[in-house]
CSV table of C-alpha atoms and ligand atoms in Angstrom, one decimal:
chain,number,residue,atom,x,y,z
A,254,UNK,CA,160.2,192.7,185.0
A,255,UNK,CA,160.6,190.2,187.9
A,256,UNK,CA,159.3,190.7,191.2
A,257,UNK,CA,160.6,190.5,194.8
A,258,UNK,CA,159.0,190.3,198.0
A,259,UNK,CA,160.6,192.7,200.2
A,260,UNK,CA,161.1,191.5,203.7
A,261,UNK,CA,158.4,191.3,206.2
A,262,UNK,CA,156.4,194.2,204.2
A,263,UNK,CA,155.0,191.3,202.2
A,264,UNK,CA,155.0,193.6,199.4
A,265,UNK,CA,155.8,192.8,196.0
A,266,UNK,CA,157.8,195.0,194.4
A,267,UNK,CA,160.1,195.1,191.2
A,268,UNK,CA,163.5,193.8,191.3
A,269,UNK,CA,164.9,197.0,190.6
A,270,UNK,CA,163.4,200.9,192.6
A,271,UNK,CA,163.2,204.2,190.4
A,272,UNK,CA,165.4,206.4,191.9
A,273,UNK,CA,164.4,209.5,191.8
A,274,UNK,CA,166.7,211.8,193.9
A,275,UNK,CA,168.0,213.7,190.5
A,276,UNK,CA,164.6,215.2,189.4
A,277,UNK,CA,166.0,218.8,190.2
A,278,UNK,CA,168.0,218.1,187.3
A,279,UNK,CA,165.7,217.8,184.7
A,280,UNK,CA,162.9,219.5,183.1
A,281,UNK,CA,159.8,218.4,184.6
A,282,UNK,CA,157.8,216.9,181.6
A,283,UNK,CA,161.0,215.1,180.9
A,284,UNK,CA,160.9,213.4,184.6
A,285,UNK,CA,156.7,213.0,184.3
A,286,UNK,CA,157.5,210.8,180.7
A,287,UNK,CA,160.2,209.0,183.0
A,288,UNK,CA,158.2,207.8,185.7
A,289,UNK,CA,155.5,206.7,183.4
A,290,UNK,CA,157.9,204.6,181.4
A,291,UNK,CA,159.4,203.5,184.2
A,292,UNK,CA,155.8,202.4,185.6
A,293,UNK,CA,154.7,200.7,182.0
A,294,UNK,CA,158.2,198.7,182.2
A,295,UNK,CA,157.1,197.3,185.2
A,296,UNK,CA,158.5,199.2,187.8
A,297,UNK,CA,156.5,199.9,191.3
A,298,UNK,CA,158.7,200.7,193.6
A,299,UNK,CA,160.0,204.8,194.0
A,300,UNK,CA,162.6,206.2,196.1
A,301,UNK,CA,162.3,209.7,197.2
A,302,UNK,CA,163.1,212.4,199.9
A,303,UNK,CA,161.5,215.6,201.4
A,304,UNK,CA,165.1,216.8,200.8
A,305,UNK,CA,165.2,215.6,197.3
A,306,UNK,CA,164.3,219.1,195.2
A,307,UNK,CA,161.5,218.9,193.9
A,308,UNK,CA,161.2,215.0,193.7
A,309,UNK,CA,158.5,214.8,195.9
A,310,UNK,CA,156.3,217.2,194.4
A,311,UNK,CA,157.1,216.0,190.5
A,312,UNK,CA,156.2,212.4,191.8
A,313,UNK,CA,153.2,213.6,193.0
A,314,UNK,CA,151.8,215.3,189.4
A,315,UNK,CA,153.4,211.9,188.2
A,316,UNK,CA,151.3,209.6,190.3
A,317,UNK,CA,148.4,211.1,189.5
A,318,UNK,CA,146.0,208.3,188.3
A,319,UNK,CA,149.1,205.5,189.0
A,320,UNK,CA,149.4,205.9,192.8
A,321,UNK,CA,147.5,202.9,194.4
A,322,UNK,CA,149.8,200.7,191.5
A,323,UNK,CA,152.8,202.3,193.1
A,324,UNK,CA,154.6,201.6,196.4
A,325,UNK,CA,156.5,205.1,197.5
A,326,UNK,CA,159.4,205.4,199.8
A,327,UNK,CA,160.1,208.5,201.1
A,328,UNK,CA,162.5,209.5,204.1
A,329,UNK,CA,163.5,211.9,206.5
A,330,UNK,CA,166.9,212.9,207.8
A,331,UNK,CA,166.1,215.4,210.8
A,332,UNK,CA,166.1,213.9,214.3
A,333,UNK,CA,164.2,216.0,216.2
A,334,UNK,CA,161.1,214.9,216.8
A,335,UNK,CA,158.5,217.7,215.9
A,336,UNK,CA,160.9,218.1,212.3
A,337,UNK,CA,160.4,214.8,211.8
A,338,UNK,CA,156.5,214.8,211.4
A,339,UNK,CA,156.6,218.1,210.1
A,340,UNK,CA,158.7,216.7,207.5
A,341,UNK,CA,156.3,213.5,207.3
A,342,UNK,CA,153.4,216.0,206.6
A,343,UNK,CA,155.2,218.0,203.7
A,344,UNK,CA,155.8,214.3,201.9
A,345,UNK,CA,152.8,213.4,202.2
A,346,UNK,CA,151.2,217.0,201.1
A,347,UNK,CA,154.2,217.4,198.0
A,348,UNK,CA,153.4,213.2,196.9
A,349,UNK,CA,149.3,214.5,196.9
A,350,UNK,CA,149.0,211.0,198.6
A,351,UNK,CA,147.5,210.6,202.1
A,352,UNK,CA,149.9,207.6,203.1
A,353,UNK,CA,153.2,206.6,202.2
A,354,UNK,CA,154.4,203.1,202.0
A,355,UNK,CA,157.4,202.8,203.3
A,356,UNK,CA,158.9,205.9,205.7
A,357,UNK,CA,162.8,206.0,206.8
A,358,UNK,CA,164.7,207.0,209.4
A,359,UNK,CA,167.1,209.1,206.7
A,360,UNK,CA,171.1,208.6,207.7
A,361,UNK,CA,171.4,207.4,211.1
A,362,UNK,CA,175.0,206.7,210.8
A,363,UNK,CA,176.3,207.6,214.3
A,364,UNK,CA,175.3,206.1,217.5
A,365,UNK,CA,174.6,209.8,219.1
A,366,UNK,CA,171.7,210.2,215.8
A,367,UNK,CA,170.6,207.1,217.0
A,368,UNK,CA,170.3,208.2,220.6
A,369,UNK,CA,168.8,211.3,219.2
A,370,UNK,CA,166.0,209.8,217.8
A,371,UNK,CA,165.4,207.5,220.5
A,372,UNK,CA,165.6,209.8,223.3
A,373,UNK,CA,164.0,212.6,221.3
A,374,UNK,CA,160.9,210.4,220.8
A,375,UNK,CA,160.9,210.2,217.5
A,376,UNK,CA,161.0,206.8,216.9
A,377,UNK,CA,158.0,206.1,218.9
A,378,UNK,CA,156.5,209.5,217.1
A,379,UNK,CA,156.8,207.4,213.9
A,380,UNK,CA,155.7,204.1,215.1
A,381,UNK,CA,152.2,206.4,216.1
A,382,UNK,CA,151.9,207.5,212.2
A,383,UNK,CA,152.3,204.4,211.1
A,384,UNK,CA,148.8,203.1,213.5
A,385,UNK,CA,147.1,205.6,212.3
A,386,UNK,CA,147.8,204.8,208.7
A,387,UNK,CA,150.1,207.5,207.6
A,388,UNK,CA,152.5,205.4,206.9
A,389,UNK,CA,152.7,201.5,205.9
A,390,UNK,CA,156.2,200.4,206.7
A,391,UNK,CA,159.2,201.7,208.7
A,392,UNK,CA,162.9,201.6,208.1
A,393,UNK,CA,166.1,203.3,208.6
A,394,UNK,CA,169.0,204.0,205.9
A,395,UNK,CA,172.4,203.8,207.4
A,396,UNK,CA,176.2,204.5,206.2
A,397,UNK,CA,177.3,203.1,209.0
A,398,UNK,CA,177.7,199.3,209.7
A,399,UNK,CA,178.2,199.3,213.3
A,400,UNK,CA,175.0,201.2,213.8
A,401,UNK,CA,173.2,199.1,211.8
A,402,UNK,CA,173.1,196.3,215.1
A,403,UNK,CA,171.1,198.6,217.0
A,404,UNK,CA,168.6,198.3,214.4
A,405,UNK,CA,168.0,194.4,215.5
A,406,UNK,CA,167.1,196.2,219.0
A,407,UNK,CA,164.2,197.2,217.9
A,408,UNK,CA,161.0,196.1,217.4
A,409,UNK,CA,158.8,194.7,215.2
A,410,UNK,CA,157.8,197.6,213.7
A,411,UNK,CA,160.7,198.2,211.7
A,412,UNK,CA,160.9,195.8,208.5
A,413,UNK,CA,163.1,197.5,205.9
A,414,UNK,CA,166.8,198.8,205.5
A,415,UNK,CA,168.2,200.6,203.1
A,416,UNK,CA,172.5,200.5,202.9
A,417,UNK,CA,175.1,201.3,200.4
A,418,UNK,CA,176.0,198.5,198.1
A,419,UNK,CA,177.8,198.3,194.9
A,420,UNK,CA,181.4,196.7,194.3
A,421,UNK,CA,183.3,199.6,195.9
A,422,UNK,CA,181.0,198.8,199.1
A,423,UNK,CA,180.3,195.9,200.5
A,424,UNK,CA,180.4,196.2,204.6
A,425,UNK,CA,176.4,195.7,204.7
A,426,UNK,CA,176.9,192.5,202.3
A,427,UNK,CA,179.1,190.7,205.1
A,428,UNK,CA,177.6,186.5,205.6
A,429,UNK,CA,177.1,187.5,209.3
A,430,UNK,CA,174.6,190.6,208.4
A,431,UNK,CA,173.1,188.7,205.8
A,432,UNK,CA,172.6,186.6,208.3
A,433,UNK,CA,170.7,188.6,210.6
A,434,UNK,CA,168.7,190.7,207.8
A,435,UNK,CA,167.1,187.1,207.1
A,436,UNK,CA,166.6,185.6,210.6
A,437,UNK,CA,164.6,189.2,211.4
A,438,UNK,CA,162.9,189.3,207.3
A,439,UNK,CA,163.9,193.0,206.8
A,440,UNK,CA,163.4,194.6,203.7
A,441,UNK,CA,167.2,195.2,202.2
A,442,UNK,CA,167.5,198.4,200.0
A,443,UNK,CA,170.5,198.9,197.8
A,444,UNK,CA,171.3,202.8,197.4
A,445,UNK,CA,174.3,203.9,195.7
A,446,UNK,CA,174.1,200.9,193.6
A,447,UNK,CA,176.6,202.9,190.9
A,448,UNK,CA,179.1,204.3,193.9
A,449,UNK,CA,177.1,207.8,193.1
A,450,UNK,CA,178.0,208.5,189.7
A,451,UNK,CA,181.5,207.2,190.6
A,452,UNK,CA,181.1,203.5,188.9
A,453,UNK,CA,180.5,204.0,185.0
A,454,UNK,CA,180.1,200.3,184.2
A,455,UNK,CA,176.8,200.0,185.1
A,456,UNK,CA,176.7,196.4,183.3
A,457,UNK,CA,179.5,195.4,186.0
A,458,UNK,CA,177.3,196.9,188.7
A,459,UNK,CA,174.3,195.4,187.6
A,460,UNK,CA,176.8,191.7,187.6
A,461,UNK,CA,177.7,192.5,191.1
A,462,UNK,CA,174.5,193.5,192.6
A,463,UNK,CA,173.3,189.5,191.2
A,464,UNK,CA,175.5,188.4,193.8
A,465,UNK,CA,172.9,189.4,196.2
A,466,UNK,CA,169.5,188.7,195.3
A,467,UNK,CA,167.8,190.3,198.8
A,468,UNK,CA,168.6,193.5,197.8
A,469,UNK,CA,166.3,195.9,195.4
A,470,UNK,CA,168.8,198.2,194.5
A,471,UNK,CA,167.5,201.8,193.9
A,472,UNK,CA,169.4,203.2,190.7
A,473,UNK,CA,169.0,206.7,190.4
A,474,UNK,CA,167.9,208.2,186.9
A,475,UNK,CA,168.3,211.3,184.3
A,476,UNK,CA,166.3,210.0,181.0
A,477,UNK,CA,165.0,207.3,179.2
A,478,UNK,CA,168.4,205.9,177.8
A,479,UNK,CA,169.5,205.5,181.7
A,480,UNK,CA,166.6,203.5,182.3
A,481,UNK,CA,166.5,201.6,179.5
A,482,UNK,CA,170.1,200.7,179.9
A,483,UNK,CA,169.8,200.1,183.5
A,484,UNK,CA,166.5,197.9,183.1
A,485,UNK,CA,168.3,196.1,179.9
A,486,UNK,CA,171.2,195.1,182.6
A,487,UNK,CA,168.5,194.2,185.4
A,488,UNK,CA,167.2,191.7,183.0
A,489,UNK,CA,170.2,190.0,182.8
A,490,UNK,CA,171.4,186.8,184.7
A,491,UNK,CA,174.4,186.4,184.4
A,492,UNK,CA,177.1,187.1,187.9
A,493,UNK,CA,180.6,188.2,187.5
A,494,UNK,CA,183.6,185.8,186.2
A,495,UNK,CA,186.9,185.6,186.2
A,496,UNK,CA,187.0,188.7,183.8
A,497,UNK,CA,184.9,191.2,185.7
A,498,UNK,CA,186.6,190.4,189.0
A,499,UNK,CA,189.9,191.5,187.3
A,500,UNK,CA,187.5,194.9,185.9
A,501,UNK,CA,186.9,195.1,189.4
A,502,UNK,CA,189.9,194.6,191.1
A,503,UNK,CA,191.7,197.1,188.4
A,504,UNK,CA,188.8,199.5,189.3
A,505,UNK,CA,189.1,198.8,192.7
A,506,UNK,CA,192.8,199.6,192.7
A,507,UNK,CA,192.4,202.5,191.0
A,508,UNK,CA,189.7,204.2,193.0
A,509,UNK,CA,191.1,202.0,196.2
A,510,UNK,CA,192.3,205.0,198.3
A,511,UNK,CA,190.1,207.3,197.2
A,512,UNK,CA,186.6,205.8,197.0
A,513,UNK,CA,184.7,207.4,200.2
A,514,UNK,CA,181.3,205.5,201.4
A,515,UNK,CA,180.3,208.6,203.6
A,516,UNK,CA,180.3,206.7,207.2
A,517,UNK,CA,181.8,209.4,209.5
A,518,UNK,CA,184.5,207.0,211.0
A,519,UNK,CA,187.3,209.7,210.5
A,520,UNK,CA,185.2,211.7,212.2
A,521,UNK,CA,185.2,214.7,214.0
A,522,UNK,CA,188.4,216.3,212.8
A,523,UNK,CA,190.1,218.4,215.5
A,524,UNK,CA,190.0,221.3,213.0
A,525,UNK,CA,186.3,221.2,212.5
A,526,UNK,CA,186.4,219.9,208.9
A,527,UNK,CA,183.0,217.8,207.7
A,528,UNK,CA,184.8,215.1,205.7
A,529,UNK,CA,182.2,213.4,204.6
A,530,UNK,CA,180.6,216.3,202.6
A,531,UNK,CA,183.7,217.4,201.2
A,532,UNK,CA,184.7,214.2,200.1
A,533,UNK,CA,181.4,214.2,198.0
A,534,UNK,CA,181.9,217.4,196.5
A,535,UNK,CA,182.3,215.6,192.9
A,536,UNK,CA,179.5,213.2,194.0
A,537,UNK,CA,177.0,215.9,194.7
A,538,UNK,CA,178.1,217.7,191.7
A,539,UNK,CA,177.2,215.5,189.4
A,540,UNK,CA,173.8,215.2,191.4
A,541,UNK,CA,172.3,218.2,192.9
A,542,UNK,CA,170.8,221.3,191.2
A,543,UNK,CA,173.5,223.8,191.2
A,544,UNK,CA,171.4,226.3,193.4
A,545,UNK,CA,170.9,223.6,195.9
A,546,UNK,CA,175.0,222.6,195.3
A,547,UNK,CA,175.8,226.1,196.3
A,548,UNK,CA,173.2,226.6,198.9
A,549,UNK,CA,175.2,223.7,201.2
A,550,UNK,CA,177.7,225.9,202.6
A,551,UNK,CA,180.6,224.5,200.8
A,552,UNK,CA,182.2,228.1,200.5
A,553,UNK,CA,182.8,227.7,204.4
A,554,UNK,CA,183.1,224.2,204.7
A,555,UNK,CA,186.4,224.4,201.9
A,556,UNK,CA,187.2,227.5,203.4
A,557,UNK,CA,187.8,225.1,206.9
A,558,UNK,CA,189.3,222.1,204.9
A,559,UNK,CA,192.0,224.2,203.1
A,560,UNK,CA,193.2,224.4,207.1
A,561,UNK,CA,193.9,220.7,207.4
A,562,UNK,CA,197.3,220.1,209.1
A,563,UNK,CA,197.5,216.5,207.4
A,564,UNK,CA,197.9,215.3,210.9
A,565,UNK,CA,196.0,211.8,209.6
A,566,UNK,CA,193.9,211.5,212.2
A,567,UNK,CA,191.0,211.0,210.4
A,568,UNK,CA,193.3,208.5,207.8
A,569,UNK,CA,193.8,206.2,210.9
A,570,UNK,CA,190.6,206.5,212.3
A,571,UNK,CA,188.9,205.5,208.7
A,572,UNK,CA,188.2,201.5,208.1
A,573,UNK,CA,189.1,201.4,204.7
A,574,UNK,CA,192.4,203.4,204.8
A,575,UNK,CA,191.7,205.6,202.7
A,576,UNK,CA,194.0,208.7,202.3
A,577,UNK,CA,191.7,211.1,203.9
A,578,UNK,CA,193.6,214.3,203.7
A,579,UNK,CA,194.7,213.8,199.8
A,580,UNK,CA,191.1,213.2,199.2
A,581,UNK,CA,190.2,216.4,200.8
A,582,UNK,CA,192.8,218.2,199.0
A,583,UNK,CA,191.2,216.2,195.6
A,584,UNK,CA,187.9,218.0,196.6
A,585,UNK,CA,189.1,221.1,197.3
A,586,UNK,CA,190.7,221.8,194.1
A,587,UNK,CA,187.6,220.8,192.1
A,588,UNK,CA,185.9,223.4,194.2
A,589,UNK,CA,188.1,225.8,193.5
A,590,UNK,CA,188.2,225.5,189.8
A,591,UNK,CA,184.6,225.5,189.7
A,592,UNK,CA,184.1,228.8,191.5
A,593,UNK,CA,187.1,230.1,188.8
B,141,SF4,S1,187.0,208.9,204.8
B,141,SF4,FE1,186.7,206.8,205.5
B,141,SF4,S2,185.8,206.9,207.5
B,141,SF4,FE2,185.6,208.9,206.5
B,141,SF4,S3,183.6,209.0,205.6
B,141,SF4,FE3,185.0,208.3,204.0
B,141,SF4,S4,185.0,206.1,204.1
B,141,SF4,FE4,184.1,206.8,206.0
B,142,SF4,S1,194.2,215.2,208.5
B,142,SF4,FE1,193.0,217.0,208.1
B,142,SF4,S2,190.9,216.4,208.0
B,142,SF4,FE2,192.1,214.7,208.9
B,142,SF4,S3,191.8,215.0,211.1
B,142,SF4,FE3,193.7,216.0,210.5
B,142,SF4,S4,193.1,218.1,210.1
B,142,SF4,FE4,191.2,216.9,210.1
């Protein structure tokens, strides 16, 4: 396993995070072994969430004896200040740890969540945690490249940054942020490194993702073939040629129109549709637990988008021109025939 240092942290972490947002998924012994191989293959680095089912608490059995070898990144996605530690506390309680690494501001990716947190004192909330030791390191995750500026407003408190990036999206991979994320030392975080589930060739991924050696991308995993395979690729050094760009410009063409990255441009939709969770139905099928999948409102939230009027607002409000209401109508059907 090579080793990276990540950002201003100083911390030395493998070139490649468990991700371990799919634990819900699996039987519990199953994800134990998994972390444990993952650990005696060299990997120190763990993604998780509060939100995550029952990551957090797995990880923490999991840990057990391994925790000072392992650096844990957890995250929070409410904005309101006294959620926010309350949500800081139940990591910290579920992990059985009495610190976590590296803490993040989960999914600020609109200005007004930024504001939120800001104004809400939530940031400063977290900056208190981190002197008293609860956590090491701060950092947001962000869908949303226009919001990620404000992040070079802060302070030097915050030192990592976690983005989408695989071949479908690059926004965050731009020379001019690259740029930035050097001249300040933050901490870059790959999620999504496989587009969700979306991008099969994880070989290709793992080809692409070499093209951009700052980033630890965090690759979300099931079993022990997954992370052998993805490890086997890791290992690898080779960066794409003339052949993969064509696999990914076919790919690209294919999934051109339909590929979603989650930012909220298109939004809000005058008829009160939430685009970006119904154009991750399939995405957060493949993911979630079913009783979390059908605890997320989707009933009512399909029930709204079979009411779109096509009017393409959101179409010509989106930066990659996707075909927003044909992907809502994508979704919706797979809904449908699910509930069948
Ligand atoms: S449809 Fe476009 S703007 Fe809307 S969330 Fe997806 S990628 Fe972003
Ligand atoms: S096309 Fe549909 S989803 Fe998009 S803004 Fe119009 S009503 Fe909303």
């Amino acid at each position: 396993m090579q080793y990276k240092v990540l950002g201003k942290t100083g911390l030395r972490v493998s070139s490649m995070a468990f991700g371990a947002l799919q634990f819900a998924r699996i039987d519990r012994a199953e994800a134990i072994k998994l972390v444990h191989s993952a650990y005696e293959q060299g990997i120190n680095l763990i993604d998780t969430a509060h939100t995550y089912p029952r990551s957090e608490e797995i990880l923490g059995e999991a840990l057990k004896g391994i925790r000072e070898k392992i650096y844990i990144i957890s995250k929070s996605i409410s904005k309101n200040k006294k959620e926010f530690l309350s949500d800081l506390n139940t990591s910290l309680k579920q992990l059985g740890t009495d610190y976590i690494d590296i803490f993040l501001f989960h999914s600020v990716s609109k200005n007004e969540e930024f504001d939120l947190l800001e104004n809400e004192g939530t940031i400063d909330a977290l900056i208190k945690e981190k002197t008293k030791g609860k956590v090491r390191f701060i950092g947001f995750s962000c869908h949303n490249p226009e919001v990620i500026k404000r992040f070079y407003e802060l302070n030097d408190d915050f030192s990592t940054l976690m983005v989408p990036l695989n071949f479908m999206t690059d926004e965050y991979a731009q020379p001019s942020l690259i740029e930035k994320f050097e001249k300040f030392n933050i901490g870059l975080l790959a999620m999504k490194p496989f587009g969700g589930g979306r991008l099969s060739d994880i070989e290709l991924c793992f080809k692409f993702l070499r093209k951009y050696p700052k980033f630890i991308p965090v690759a979300g995993m099931q079993n022990l073939k997954e992370l052998e395979e993805s490890i086997k690729y890791l290992n690898q050094s080779d960066l794409p040629d003339g052949n993969d760009e064509e696999k990914i410009n076919k790919i690209s063409m294919e999934l051109g129109t339909r590929f979603c990255r989650q930012c909220g441009y298109c939004m809000p939709c005058p008829n009160g549709i939430v685009i970006t969770d119904i154009n991750f139905i399939k995405v957060y099928y493949k993911q979630m637990p079913m009783d979390k999948f059908y605890n997320m409102d989707l009933e009512e939230k399909v029930k709204t988008a079979k009411a779109c009027s096509e009017c393409g607002k959101c179409s010509q409000r989106c930066p990659f021109n996707l075909d927003v209401p044909f992907i809502i109508k994508e979704n919706v059907e797979f809904y449908e025939n699910l509930s069948i």
